[in-house]
Short mmCIF file of C-alpha atoms in Angstrom, two decimals:
data_model
loop_
_atom_site.label_atom_id
_atom_site.label_comp_id
_atom_site.label_asym_id
_atom_site.label_seq_id
_atom_site.Cartn_x
_atom_site.Cartn_y
_atom_site.Cartn_z
CA MET A 1042 111.01 95.63 75.11
CA ARG A 1043 112.71 98.29 77.22
CA SER A 1044 114.95 95.68 78.82
CA ASP A 1045 116.50 94.84 75.44
CA ILE A 1046 119.04 97.57 76.02
CA LEU A 1047 120.35 95.55 78.96
CA LYS A 1048 120.21 92.20 77.20
CA ARG A 1049 121.44 92.87 73.64
CA ASN A 1050 123.93 95.76 73.50
CA ILE A 1051 127.68 95.23 73.80
CA GLU A 1052 127.80 98.51 75.75
CA THR A 1053 125.71 96.86 78.49
CA LEU A 1054 127.96 93.81 78.92
CA PRO A 1055 129.04 95.06 82.38
CA HIS A 1056 125.38 95.71 83.20
CA ARG A 1057 124.65 92.03 82.56
CA ALA A 1058 127.55 91.07 84.80
CA LEU A 1059 126.10 93.18 87.57
CA LEU A 1060 122.66 91.60 87.11
CA MET A 1061 124.16 88.11 87.21
CA SER A 1062 126.10 89.10 90.33
CA ALA A 1063 122.71 89.91 91.87
CA GLY A 1064 121.45 86.39 91.07
CA VAL A 1065 120.04 86.70 87.56
CA LYS A 1066 120.64 83.53 85.52
CA ARG A 1067 122.06 83.67 82.03
CA GLN A 1068 118.84 82.18 80.67
CA ASP A 1069 116.92 85.06 82.28
CA LEU A 1070 118.68 87.40 79.84
CA ASP A 1071 116.69 85.85 76.99
CA PRO A 1072 115.20 88.76 74.99
CA GLU A 1073 111.84 86.94 75.05
CA LYS A 1074 111.68 87.19 78.84
CA PRO A 1075 110.39 90.58 80.03
CA PHE A 1076 111.91 92.17 83.12
CA ILE A 1077 109.07 92.87 85.56
CA GLY A 1078 109.40 95.03 88.65
CA VAL A 1079 107.49 94.19 91.83
CA ALA A 1080 107.06 97.21 94.10
CA ASN A 1081 106.39 95.61 97.48
CA SER A 1082 105.16 97.88 100.27
CA PHE A 1083 105.56 95.21 102.97
CA THR A 1084 106.29 96.56 106.43
CA GLU A 1085 105.96 95.16 109.93
CA LEU A 1086 104.40 98.44 111.07
CA ILE A 1087 101.04 98.33 109.24
CA PRO A 1088 98.42 95.58 109.61
CA GLY A 1089 97.35 96.09 106.00
CA HIS A 1090 100.91 95.31 104.88
CA ILE A 1091 102.21 92.58 107.20
CA HIS A 1092 101.14 89.82 104.80
CA LEU A 1093 102.33 91.44 101.58
CA ASN A 1094 105.54 89.40 101.41
CA GLU A 1095 103.38 86.29 101.00
CA LEU A 1096 101.37 87.94 98.23
CA THR A 1097 104.52 89.24 96.56
CA ALA A 1098 105.91 85.69 96.46
CA GLU A 1099 102.78 84.63 94.54
CA VAL A 1100 103.06 87.60 92.17
CA LYS A 1101 106.65 86.61 91.39
CA ARG A 1102 105.64 82.97 90.87
CA GLY A 1103 102.98 84.12 88.41
CA ILE A 1104 105.54 86.26 86.56
CA ARG A 1105 107.96 83.36 86.26
CA ASP A 1106 105.28 80.92 85.14
CA ALA A 1107 104.21 83.37 82.43
CA GLY A 1108 107.80 83.64 81.17
CA GLY A 1109 108.93 86.83 82.86
CA VAL A 1110 111.75 87.67 85.26
CA PRO A 1111 110.65 89.39 88.50
CA PHE A 1112 112.67 91.99 90.39
CA GLU A 1113 111.38 93.02 93.82
CA TRP A 1114 112.14 96.15 95.80
CA GLY A 1115 110.68 97.90 98.83
CA VAL A 1116 108.27 100.83 98.88
CA PRO A 1117 107.70 102.78 102.12
CA GLY A 1118 104.33 102.97 103.80
CA ILE A 1119 102.81 105.08 106.56
CA CYS A 1120 99.97 103.84 108.74
CA ASP A 1121 97.80 106.91 109.12
CA GLY A 1122 96.21 105.45 112.24
CA ILE A 1123 99.62 105.18 113.94
CA ALA A 1124 100.99 108.49 112.64
CA MET A 1125 97.86 110.43 113.59
CA PHE A 1126 98.31 112.87 116.50
CA VAL A 1127 102.00 111.87 116.63
CA GLU A 1128 103.49 113.05 113.30
CA MET A 1129 100.82 113.00 110.65
CA ARG A 1130 102.22 115.71 108.41
CA LEU A 1131 104.44 113.37 106.40
CA SER A 1132 101.64 111.05 105.35
CA LEU A 1133 100.25 112.91 102.33
CA PRO A 1134 103.75 113.91 101.10
CA SER A 1135 104.61 110.20 101.15
CA ARG A 1136 102.20 109.70 98.24
CA GLU A 1137 104.45 111.69 95.90
CA HIS A 1138 107.49 110.00 97.42
CA ILE A 1139 106.06 106.58 96.52
CA ALA A 1140 105.35 107.66 92.94
CA ASP A 1141 108.92 108.97 92.73
CA ASN A 1142 110.28 105.72 94.21
CA ILE A 1143 108.63 103.68 91.45
CA GLU A 1144 109.71 106.09 88.73
CA ILE A 1145 113.31 105.87 89.96
CA MET A 1146 113.38 102.08 90.11
CA VAL A 1147 111.49 101.28 86.91
CA LEU A 1148 113.29 103.76 84.65
CA SER A 1149 116.77 103.33 86.12
CA HIS A 1150 116.67 99.57 85.60
CA SER A 1151 114.95 99.49 82.18
CA LEU A 1152 112.03 97.38 83.41
CA ASP A 1153 109.34 96.40 80.92
CA GLY A 1154 106.43 96.59 83.37
CA TRP A 1155 105.67 96.39 87.05
CA VAL A 1156 103.22 95.22 89.70
CA GLY A 1157 102.42 97.35 92.74
CA VAL A 1158 101.67 95.33 95.88
CA THR A 1159 99.90 97.74 98.18
CA ALA A 1160 97.11 98.22 100.71
CA CYS A 1161 96.87 101.50 102.57
CA ASP A 1162 95.99 105.15 102.33
CA LYS A 1163 98.81 106.87 100.42
CA ILE A 1164 100.55 103.81 99.03
CA THR A 1165 97.77 102.81 96.62
CA PRO A 1166 97.27 106.36 95.26
CA GLY A 1167 101.04 106.80 94.94
CA MET A 1168 101.30 103.61 92.90
CA LEU A 1169 98.38 104.62 90.68
CA MET A 1170 100.06 107.99 90.13
CA ALA A 1171 103.24 106.20 89.08
CA ALA A 1172 101.25 104.05 86.65
CA GLY A 1173 99.81 107.10 84.92
CA ARG A 1174 103.11 108.97 84.98
CA LEU A 1175 105.30 106.20 83.52
CA ASN A 1176 102.67 104.77 81.17
CA LEU A 1177 104.43 101.40 81.19
CA PRO A 1178 102.41 98.20 81.67
CA ALA A 1179 101.31 98.01 85.31
CA VAL A 1180 99.00 96.02 87.58
CA ILE A 1181 97.92 97.05 91.08
CA LEU A 1182 97.37 94.29 93.65
CA THR A 1183 95.69 95.57 96.82
CA GLY A 1184 96.23 93.43 99.92
CA GLY A 1185 92.61 93.24 101.08
CA PRO A 1186 90.63 94.27 104.18
CA MET A 1187 90.89 92.81 107.67
CA LYS A 1188 87.98 91.02 109.31
CA ALA A 1189 86.34 92.61 112.34
CA ASN A 1190 86.10 90.76 115.64
CA ILE A 1191 82.52 89.94 116.54
CA ILE A 1192 81.96 89.78 120.31
CA ASN A 1193 78.46 89.38 121.72
CA GLY A 1194 77.06 90.26 118.30
CA LYS A 1195 78.99 93.54 118.04
CA LYS A 1196 81.85 94.31 115.64
CA HIS A 1197 85.14 95.51 117.10
CA HIS A 1198 88.20 96.82 115.29
CA PRO A 1199 91.17 99.20 115.81
CA VAL A 1200 89.54 102.41 114.56
CA GLU A 1201 86.91 102.38 117.31
CA GLY A 1202 89.76 103.27 119.66
CA PHE A 1203 89.66 106.87 118.43
CA GLY A 1204 86.13 107.23 119.76
CA ILE A 1205 87.15 105.65 123.06
CA VAL A 1206 89.74 108.42 123.45
CA GLY A 1207 86.86 110.90 123.40
CA GLN A 1208 85.01 108.96 126.07
CA VAL A 1209 88.08 109.02 128.30
CA LYS A 1210 88.62 112.76 127.67
CA ALA A 1211 84.97 113.44 128.53
CA GLY A 1212 85.20 111.42 131.75
CA LYS A 1213 82.78 108.76 130.50
CA MET A 1214 85.35 105.98 130.79
CA SER A 1215 88.52 105.50 132.81
CA ARG A 1216 91.88 104.99 131.19
CA ASP A 1217 92.13 101.51 132.73
CA GLU A 1218 88.73 100.57 131.26
CA ALA A 1219 89.89 101.81 127.87
CA GLU A 1220 93.12 99.80 128.02
CA GLN A 1221 91.17 96.65 128.82
CA LEU A 1222 89.36 96.98 125.49
CA LEU A 1223 92.56 96.62 123.47
CA PRO A 1224 92.30 92.84 122.88
CA SER A 1225 88.80 93.18 121.41
CA MET A 1226 90.01 95.85 118.97
CA THR A 1227 92.99 93.81 117.73
CA CYS A 1228 92.11 92.13 114.43
CA GLY A 1229 95.25 91.07 112.49
CA ALA A 1230 96.26 91.41 108.85
CA GLY A 1231 94.42 93.65 106.43
CA SER A 1232 93.45 97.25 105.85
CA CYS A 1233 90.97 98.57 108.43
CA VAL A 1234 87.55 96.92 108.22
CA GLY A 1235 85.40 99.75 106.86
CA LEU A 1236 85.25 101.95 103.79
CA TYR A 1237 88.03 104.14 105.09
CA THR A 1238 90.64 105.65 102.76
CA ALA A 1239 92.64 102.44 102.24
CA ASN A 1240 89.65 100.40 101.10
CA THR A 1241 88.17 103.36 99.23
CA MET A 1242 91.31 103.64 97.13
CA ALA A 1243 91.44 99.87 96.62
CA VAL A 1244 87.90 100.12 95.23
CA VAL A 1245 88.99 103.06 93.04
CA ALA A 1246 91.93 101.00 91.70
CA GLU A 1247 89.55 98.18 90.77
CA VAL A 1248 86.96 100.45 89.13
CA LEU A 1249 89.65 102.34 87.24
CA GLY A 1250 90.56 98.97 85.77
CA MET A 1251 94.06 98.71 87.25
CA SER A 1252 93.29 95.70 89.51
CA LEU A 1253 91.69 92.37 88.72
CA PRO A 1254 87.92 92.17 89.35
CA GLY A 1255 87.10 91.33 92.97
CA CYS A 1256 90.55 92.36 94.21
CA SER A 1257 89.54 95.27 96.45
CA THR A 1258 87.05 93.43 98.67
CA THR A 1259 88.68 89.99 98.95
CA LEU A 1260 89.86 89.73 102.55
CA ALA A 1261 93.59 89.83 103.29
CA LEU A 1262 93.63 86.29 104.68
CA ASP A 1263 91.18 84.77 102.22
CA PRO A 1264 93.02 82.06 100.19
CA LEU A 1265 91.58 83.70 97.07
CA LYS A 1266 93.86 86.70 97.68
CA LYS A 1267 96.95 84.60 96.92
CA GLU A 1268 95.30 83.37 93.72
CA GLN A 1269 94.66 87.01 92.75
CA ALA A 1270 98.34 87.73 93.43
CA TYR A 1271 99.43 84.86 91.20
CA GLN A 1272 97.06 85.91 88.42
CA SER A 1273 98.27 89.52 88.71
CA GLY A 1274 101.82 88.25 88.09
CA ARG A 1275 100.73 86.33 85.03
CA ARG A 1276 98.68 89.24 83.75
CA ILE A 1277 101.50 91.79 83.81
CA VAL A 1278 103.59 89.58 81.52
CA GLU A 1279 100.65 89.35 79.11
CA LEU A 1280 100.23 93.13 79.17
CA VAL A 1281 103.91 93.67 78.39
CA ARG A 1282 103.74 91.31 75.42
CA LYS A 1283 100.49 92.81 74.10
CA GLY A 1284 101.56 96.40 74.70
CA GLY A 1285 98.79 97.31 77.16
CA ARG A 1286 99.54 100.61 78.89
CA PRO A 1287 97.93 102.43 81.83
CA ARG A 1288 96.85 105.48 79.82
CA ASP A 1289 94.79 103.16 77.63
CA ILE A 1290 92.92 102.24 80.82
CA LEU A 1291 93.08 105.46 82.85
CA THR A 1292 90.68 107.35 80.58
CA GLU A 1293 88.21 110.14 81.31
CA ASN A 1294 85.50 107.48 81.33
CA ALA A 1295 87.43 105.42 83.88
CA PHE A 1296 87.73 108.37 86.27
CA ALA A 1297 84.04 109.22 85.87
CA ASN A 1298 83.19 105.60 86.72
CA ALA A 1299 85.49 105.62 89.76
CA ILE A 1300 83.89 108.79 91.12
CA ARG A 1301 80.44 107.32 90.44
CA VAL A 1302 81.14 104.14 92.39
CA ASP A 1303 82.75 106.09 95.22
CA MET A 1304 79.66 108.30 95.51
CA ALA A 1305 77.34 105.28 95.41
CA MET A 1306 79.29 103.56 98.18
CA GLY A 1307 79.98 106.59 100.40
CA GLY A 1308 83.77 106.34 100.40
CA SER A 1309 86.40 108.49 102.07
CA THR A 1310 86.58 112.22 101.37
CA ASN A 1311 90.29 111.65 100.67
CA ALA A 1312 89.25 110.31 97.26
CA VAL A 1313 88.70 113.97 96.36
CA LEU A 1314 92.42 114.53 96.87
CA HIS A 1315 93.69 111.31 95.32
CA ILE A 1316 91.57 110.84 92.19
CA PRO A 1317 92.49 114.25 90.68
CA ALA A 1318 96.17 113.60 91.49
CA ILE A 1319 96.08 110.20 89.75
CA ALA A 1320 94.22 111.71 86.80
CA LYS A 1321 96.77 114.52 86.49
CA GLU A 1322 99.59 111.98 86.14
CA ALA A 1323 97.58 110.30 83.37
CA GLY A 1324 97.16 113.62 81.54
CA ILE A 1325 93.51 114.13 82.54
CA HIS A 1326 92.00 117.05 84.46
CA VAL A 1327 89.42 116.26 87.16
CA GLU A 1328 87.80 119.20 89.00
CA VAL A 1329 86.52 118.92 92.57
CA GLY A 1330 83.12 120.07 91.30
CA GLU A 1331 82.84 116.84 89.33
CA PHE A 1332 82.46 114.93 92.61
CA ASP A 1333 79.50 117.10 93.60
CA ARG A 1334 77.87 116.86 90.17
CA ILE A 1335 78.09 113.08 90.10
CA SER A 1336 77.07 112.81 93.75
CA ARG A 1337 73.84 114.73 93.15
CA GLU A 1338 72.68 112.21 90.54
CA THR A 1339 73.95 109.00 92.19
CA PRO A 1340 71.98 107.19 94.93
CA ASN A 1341 73.98 105.98 97.92
CA ILE A 1342 73.34 102.21 97.89
CA CYS A 1343 75.90 100.98 100.47
CA SER A 1344 76.26 101.77 104.16
CA ILE A 1345 79.70 100.54 105.13
CA ILE A 1346 81.50 101.31 108.42
CA PRO A 1347 81.90 104.15 109.47
CA ALA A 1348 78.63 105.34 107.89
CA GLY A 1349 76.79 102.11 108.70
CA GLU A 1350 77.14 98.68 110.29
CA HIS A 1351 78.41 96.64 107.34
CA GLU A 1352 82.12 95.89 106.99
CA MET A 1353 84.11 95.19 103.84
CA ALA A 1354 83.74 91.46 104.47
CA ASP A 1355 79.96 91.90 104.18
CA LEU A 1356 80.40 93.78 100.91
CA ASP A 1357 82.60 91.01 99.55
CA ALA A 1358 80.07 88.34 100.54
CA ALA A 1359 77.32 90.41 98.88
CA GLY A 1360 79.12 90.27 95.53
CA GLY A 1361 81.91 92.82 95.85
CA ILE A 1362 82.57 95.59 93.37
CA PRO A 1363 81.27 93.66 90.33
CA ALA A 1364 77.90 93.54 92.12
CA VAL A 1365 78.02 97.29 92.86
CA LEU A 1366 78.87 97.89 89.19
CA SER A 1367 75.90 95.76 88.16
CA ARG A 1368 73.62 98.10 90.10
CA LEU A 1369 75.16 101.13 88.39
CA ARG A 1370 75.42 99.63 84.90
CA ASP A 1371 73.16 102.27 83.32
CA PHE A 1372 75.44 105.02 84.67
CA LEU A 1373 78.74 103.47 83.58
CA LYS A 1374 80.85 104.67 80.68
CA GLU A 1375 82.72 102.14 78.58
CA SER A 1376 86.32 101.68 79.67
CA PRO A 1377 88.88 98.84 79.43
CA THR A 1378 90.52 97.08 82.39
CA ILE A 1379 93.79 95.17 82.85
CA SER A 1380 91.76 91.94 83.00
CA GLY A 1381 90.91 92.17 79.30
CA SER A 1382 87.22 92.70 80.04
CA SER A 1383 85.63 96.13 79.80
CA ILE A 1384 84.08 97.69 82.90
CA THR A 1385 80.60 97.08 81.49
CA GLN A 1386 81.44 93.42 80.97
CA VAL A 1387 82.60 93.22 84.59
CA ALA A 1388 79.30 94.85 85.60
CA ALA A 1389 77.36 92.32 83.53
CA SER A 1390 79.10 89.48 85.38
CA GLY A 1391 78.27 90.94 88.81
CA LYS A 1392 75.47 89.57 90.97
CA VAL A 1393 74.07 91.07 94.17
CA VAL A 1394 73.76 88.37 96.83
CA ASP A 1395 72.57 90.55 99.73
CA GLU A 1396 70.25 93.49 98.97
CA LEU A 1397 70.71 94.97 102.44
CA VAL A 1398 74.42 95.44 101.80
CA ILE A 1399 74.07 96.60 98.17
CA ARG A 1400 70.62 98.12 97.83
CA PRO A 1401 68.65 98.60 94.60
CA LEU A 1402 68.76 102.08 93.08
CA ASP A 1403 65.07 102.60 93.88
CA ASN A 1404 65.64 101.84 97.57
CA PRO A 1405 68.91 103.59 98.46
CA TYR A 1406 70.25 104.50 101.88
CA HIS A 1407 70.38 108.11 100.69
CA ALA A 1408 69.04 109.80 97.57
CA GLN A 1409 72.43 111.36 96.83
CA GLY A 1410 75.98 110.09 96.90
CA GLY A 1411 78.57 110.26 99.63
CA ILE A 1412 80.27 113.62 99.09
CA ALA A 1413 79.06 117.20 98.90
CA VAL A 1414 81.17 120.19 97.89
CA LEU A 1415 80.30 123.42 99.74
CA LYS A 1416 81.05 127.03 98.78
CA GLY A 1417 80.68 130.44 100.40
CA ASN A 1418 82.66 133.34 101.84
CA ILE A 1419 84.75 130.88 103.88
CA ALA A 1420 85.65 128.65 100.96
CA ASN A 1421 85.93 128.42 97.20
CA SER A 1422 85.33 124.74 97.90
CA ALA A 1423 85.12 122.47 100.92
CA VAL A 1424 84.32 118.78 101.19
CA ILE A 1425 82.03 116.82 103.50
CA LYS A 1426 80.83 113.22 103.63
CA GLN A 1427 77.11 113.99 103.64
CA THR A 1428 75.96 110.36 104.01
CA ALA A 1429 77.61 110.14 107.45
CA ILE A 1430 75.68 113.09 108.97
CA GLN A 1431 72.54 113.04 111.09
CA GLU A 1432 69.64 114.81 109.41
CA GLU A 1433 69.36 117.47 112.11
CA MET A 1434 72.91 118.67 111.32
CA LEU A 1435 72.49 119.07 107.57
CA VAL A 1436 71.71 122.72 108.28
CA HIS A 1437 73.46 124.33 111.23
CA ARG A 1438 74.29 127.77 112.59
CA GLY A 1439 76.63 128.16 115.56
CA PRO A 1440 79.53 130.06 117.15
CA ALA A 1441 83.12 129.29 116.22
CA LYS A 1442 85.64 127.85 118.67
CA VAL A 1443 89.08 128.22 117.08
CA PHE A 1444 92.06 125.96 117.82
CA TYR A 1445 95.45 125.80 116.18
CA SER A 1446 96.42 122.25 117.17
CA GLU A 1447 94.71 118.93 117.83
CA LYS A 1448 96.27 118.89 121.30
CA ASP A 1449 94.57 122.15 122.27
CA LEU A 1450 91.24 120.84 121.02
CA LEU A 1451 91.56 117.58 122.97
CA GLU A 1452 92.37 119.56 126.11
CA ALA A 1453 89.26 121.70 125.51
CA ILE A 1454 87.14 118.56 125.26
CA GLY A 1455 88.61 117.35 128.54
CA ALA A 1456 87.89 120.72 130.15
CA LYS A 1457 84.31 120.64 128.77
CA ALA A 1458 85.00 123.96 127.00
CA ILE A 1459 83.14 122.78 123.88
CA LYS A 1460 79.37 123.25 124.00
CA GLU A 1461 76.58 121.75 121.92
CA GLY A 1462 76.01 123.91 118.85
CA ASP A 1463 79.64 125.05 118.57
CA VAL A 1464 81.56 124.93 115.30
CA VAL A 1465 85.13 123.85 116.04
CA VAL A 1466 87.56 125.50 113.60
CA LEU A 1467 91.07 124.13 112.96
CA PRO A 1468 92.87 126.45 110.49
CA PHE A 1469 96.44 126.30 109.19
CA GLN A 1470 96.23 122.52 108.69
CA GLY A 1471 96.48 122.51 104.86
CA PRO A 1472 99.29 121.32 102.56
CA ALA A 1473 101.24 124.55 103.09
CA GLY A 1474 99.97 125.52 106.54
CA ALA A 1475 100.58 122.40 108.61
CA PRO A 1476 102.40 121.64 106.30
CA GLY A 1477 101.40 118.27 104.87
CA MET A 1478 97.61 118.44 105.38
CA PRO A 1479 97.29 115.99 108.30
CA GLU A 1480 94.15 113.96 108.93
CA MET A 1481 91.81 115.00 111.73
CA LEU A 1482 90.41 111.65 112.92
CA THR A 1483 91.68 112.09 116.47
CA PRO A 1484 89.67 115.30 117.10
CA THR A 1485 86.60 114.21 115.12
CA ASP A 1486 86.28 110.90 116.93
CA ALA A 1487 87.12 112.53 120.24
CA ILE A 1488 84.16 114.88 119.72
CA LYS A 1489 81.97 111.94 118.80
CA GLY A 1490 83.25 109.79 121.66
CA ALA A 1491 82.60 112.59 124.14
CA GLY A 1492 78.92 112.35 123.23
CA TYR A 1493 78.43 115.61 121.35
CA LYS A 1494 75.53 115.49 118.90
CA ARG A 1495 75.48 119.05 117.55
CA VAL A 1496 79.14 120.05 117.22
CA ALA A 1497 80.52 120.65 113.72
CA LEU A 1498 84.19 120.77 112.74
CA LEU A 1499 85.72 122.93 110.02
CA THR A 1500 89.32 122.68 108.80
CA ASP A 1501 91.61 123.30 105.85
CA GLY A 1502 93.18 119.96 106.72
CA ARG A 1503 91.64 116.68 105.70
CA PHE A 1504 89.75 113.87 107.38
CA SER A 1505 90.28 110.17 107.74
CA GLY A 1506 87.88 107.90 105.90
CA ALA A 1507 86.79 106.88 109.40
CA THR A 1508 85.34 110.31 110.13
CA THR A 1509 81.59 110.68 110.63
CA GLY A 1510 79.39 113.60 111.53
CA PRO A 1511 79.31 117.25 110.35
CA CYS A 1512 83.03 117.51 109.59
CA ILE A 1513 84.00 119.84 106.75
CA GLY A 1514 87.54 119.68 105.36
CA HIS A 1515 89.73 120.56 102.39
CA VAL A 1516 88.69 124.23 102.79
CA GLU A 1517 90.16 126.22 99.90
CA MET A 1518 91.91 128.55 99.93
CA GLU A 1519 93.73 127.32 102.98
CA ALA A 1520 94.60 129.75 105.77
CA TYR A 1521 98.32 129.80 105.00
CA ASN A 1522 97.57 131.03 101.48
CA GLY A 1523 95.23 133.79 102.64
CA GLY A 1524 92.01 131.83 102.99
CA MET A 1525 89.22 133.26 105.15
CA ILE A 1526 89.29 130.25 107.48
CA GLY A 1527 92.50 131.70 108.95
CA ALA A 1528 90.69 134.89 109.98
CA ILE A 1529 87.79 133.26 111.87
CA ARG A 1530 87.72 134.14 115.57
CA ASP A 1531 85.97 132.70 118.60
CA GLY A 1532 82.30 133.62 118.58
CA ASP A 1533 81.97 134.27 114.85
CA ILE A 1534 78.75 132.70 113.59
CA ILE A 1535 79.27 129.91 111.06
CA GLU A 1536 76.41 128.93 108.76
CA ILE A 1537 76.38 125.44 107.22
CA ASP A 1538 73.75 124.40 104.67
CA ILE A 1539 74.66 121.08 103.07
CA PRO A 1540 71.54 120.60 100.91
CA ASN A 1541 72.19 124.02 99.34
CA ARG A 1542 75.99 123.52 99.40
CA LYS A 1543 76.68 126.71 101.38
CA LEU A 1544 79.39 127.51 103.93
CA ASP A 1545 79.59 131.07 105.28
CA VAL A 1546 80.70 133.15 108.23
CA ASP A 1547 78.34 135.95 109.28
CA LEU A 1548 80.75 138.81 108.60
CA GLY A 1549 80.78 141.68 106.12
CA ASN A 1550 83.40 141.90 103.41
CA GLU A 1551 85.17 144.88 105.03
CA GLU A 1552 85.60 142.98 108.30
CA ILE A 1553 86.81 139.90 106.42
CA GLN A 1554 89.47 141.92 104.57
CA LEU A 1555 90.62 143.55 107.81
CA ARG A 1556 90.84 140.18 109.53
CA LEU A 1557 92.87 138.72 106.68
CA LYS A 1558 95.45 141.51 107.03
CA GLU A 1559 95.74 140.82 110.77
CA ALA A 1560 95.90 136.99 110.53
CA LYS A 1561 99.13 135.48 111.86
CA ILE A 1562 100.64 132.21 110.67
CA PRO A 1563 101.47 129.85 113.56
CA GLU A 1564 105.09 128.77 113.85
CA ARG A 1565 105.72 125.14 112.92
CA THR A 1566 108.75 122.90 113.30
CA LEU A 1567 109.67 121.75 109.80
CA THR A 1568 111.81 118.95 108.44
CA PRO A 1569 113.49 119.45 105.03
CA MET A 1570 110.78 117.34 103.40
CA LEU A 1571 108.00 119.38 105.00
CA SER A 1572 109.72 122.63 104.02
CA ALA A 1573 109.81 121.48 100.40
CA TYR A 1574 106.15 120.44 100.57
CA ARG A 1575 105.15 123.85 101.97
CA GLU A 1576 107.02 125.58 99.15
CA LYS A 1577 105.31 123.34 96.58
CA PHE A 1578 101.83 124.35 97.79
CA SER A 1579 102.45 127.99 98.66
CA GLY A 1580 99.97 130.00 96.62
CA LYS A 1581 98.22 126.88 95.33
CA ASN A 1582 95.20 124.88 96.42
CA CYS A 1583 95.35 121.39 97.88
CA TYR A 1584 95.08 119.93 94.36
CA GLY A 1585 98.34 121.64 93.36
CA ARG A 1586 96.64 124.23 91.13
#
């Protein structure tokens, strides 16, 4: 074991003294007892994380009962919903920071394996990236979704507040009326109720095989979640003793399965950013085009908030991810999991309890999966959640309205300067341009809340998993790196054709080249971290290539 260097060598006698000064018992230095790290992302700022101390305690109990020695430390977390519109640019960079945090702690302290206790948007991907990078035994425990409030038969939860902002901006609701709705939107512990990015990535962790079966959909406050935490603690000790490593699990087949399930469920477009990044750390290359290829051949069999009315609690009651896997069993590729069962064995154990929540393949919500990848003279690639779009907007042609900040766009909505049929364009929002590639949920839900039915949005930034409607993001190349989206002007005609995967501006090549020479980069206030992130992505796409 890696920890032997701390336990056996005379050169590490002072190291043992330091460990014992921190509370380690002499019997814990037994070479048969593996040292297990517990990366706990508890914080009092995020509802998905406020209960993680309780789960971490169960993980540590499981480690001890299995004969290991747990060592806990803190991992930072950003709530995208709180950071949005305030300072969202640090959210995506925090993913790499979290992976670095775990690398620093695990390697510096010669740990034999580790458990990541996580829940939300960048924390789970960051931990999965660390697992692939370090290739030391690892288990991911996701904290589980929150439960929506049901009032007069209608579900209420925090994310609906973004749409209410649009209603206030459009004059459809007063500020006082909006404030009075706060109690109904307050739900308690857990990641937000729908298939937003947090729950999408929890599902990805489970399908990749890095979490125990059922982990991603078990509610945060379900007693079963603590049992999963305890079993995760026991399992990591077993993996250390048997030599199980993440790269044995994070295979090409595993990533293909994860994309397949994400397409079938209609998950967040942010999966297109995170899955390739996780794969890269595991030594595997995943192209954005793979999402489109798999999406075209995968029926969309779930309709979870924000695309539909079902919440994660409904999905869990319907059988959870094992039940979804059972539907897709003929598509799945063989791949191991940390549980000891293969993914096809997990699928064989799954049972669909509610066919409205997890539909049969021959009666899907949509014939194709959740994500489409568009191309044209605006973009080498751009991403849209096609299952969350009304049919009349699958093909659209309209004039551009260009804004360089969310604030300016919200003011335009308030001034009724946006008209039906417009295509709102937000350039210079990418990894280098913003920098940090902030999410655009505030403007997308403001447009929706204001009652617009035929307004599209186009950006080189990204969208929250909560986004619905004709919202196209991840435009590559981004404006900062010379992408055409930075040269679009008010009145330019934008053509969107999702079935044929096309995204164009009605301009000739000569005009485009002239515009690109004249495009000016907006000034941004940068922190040292944001400056470094801009430098990292200058001249590269949002996948770091």
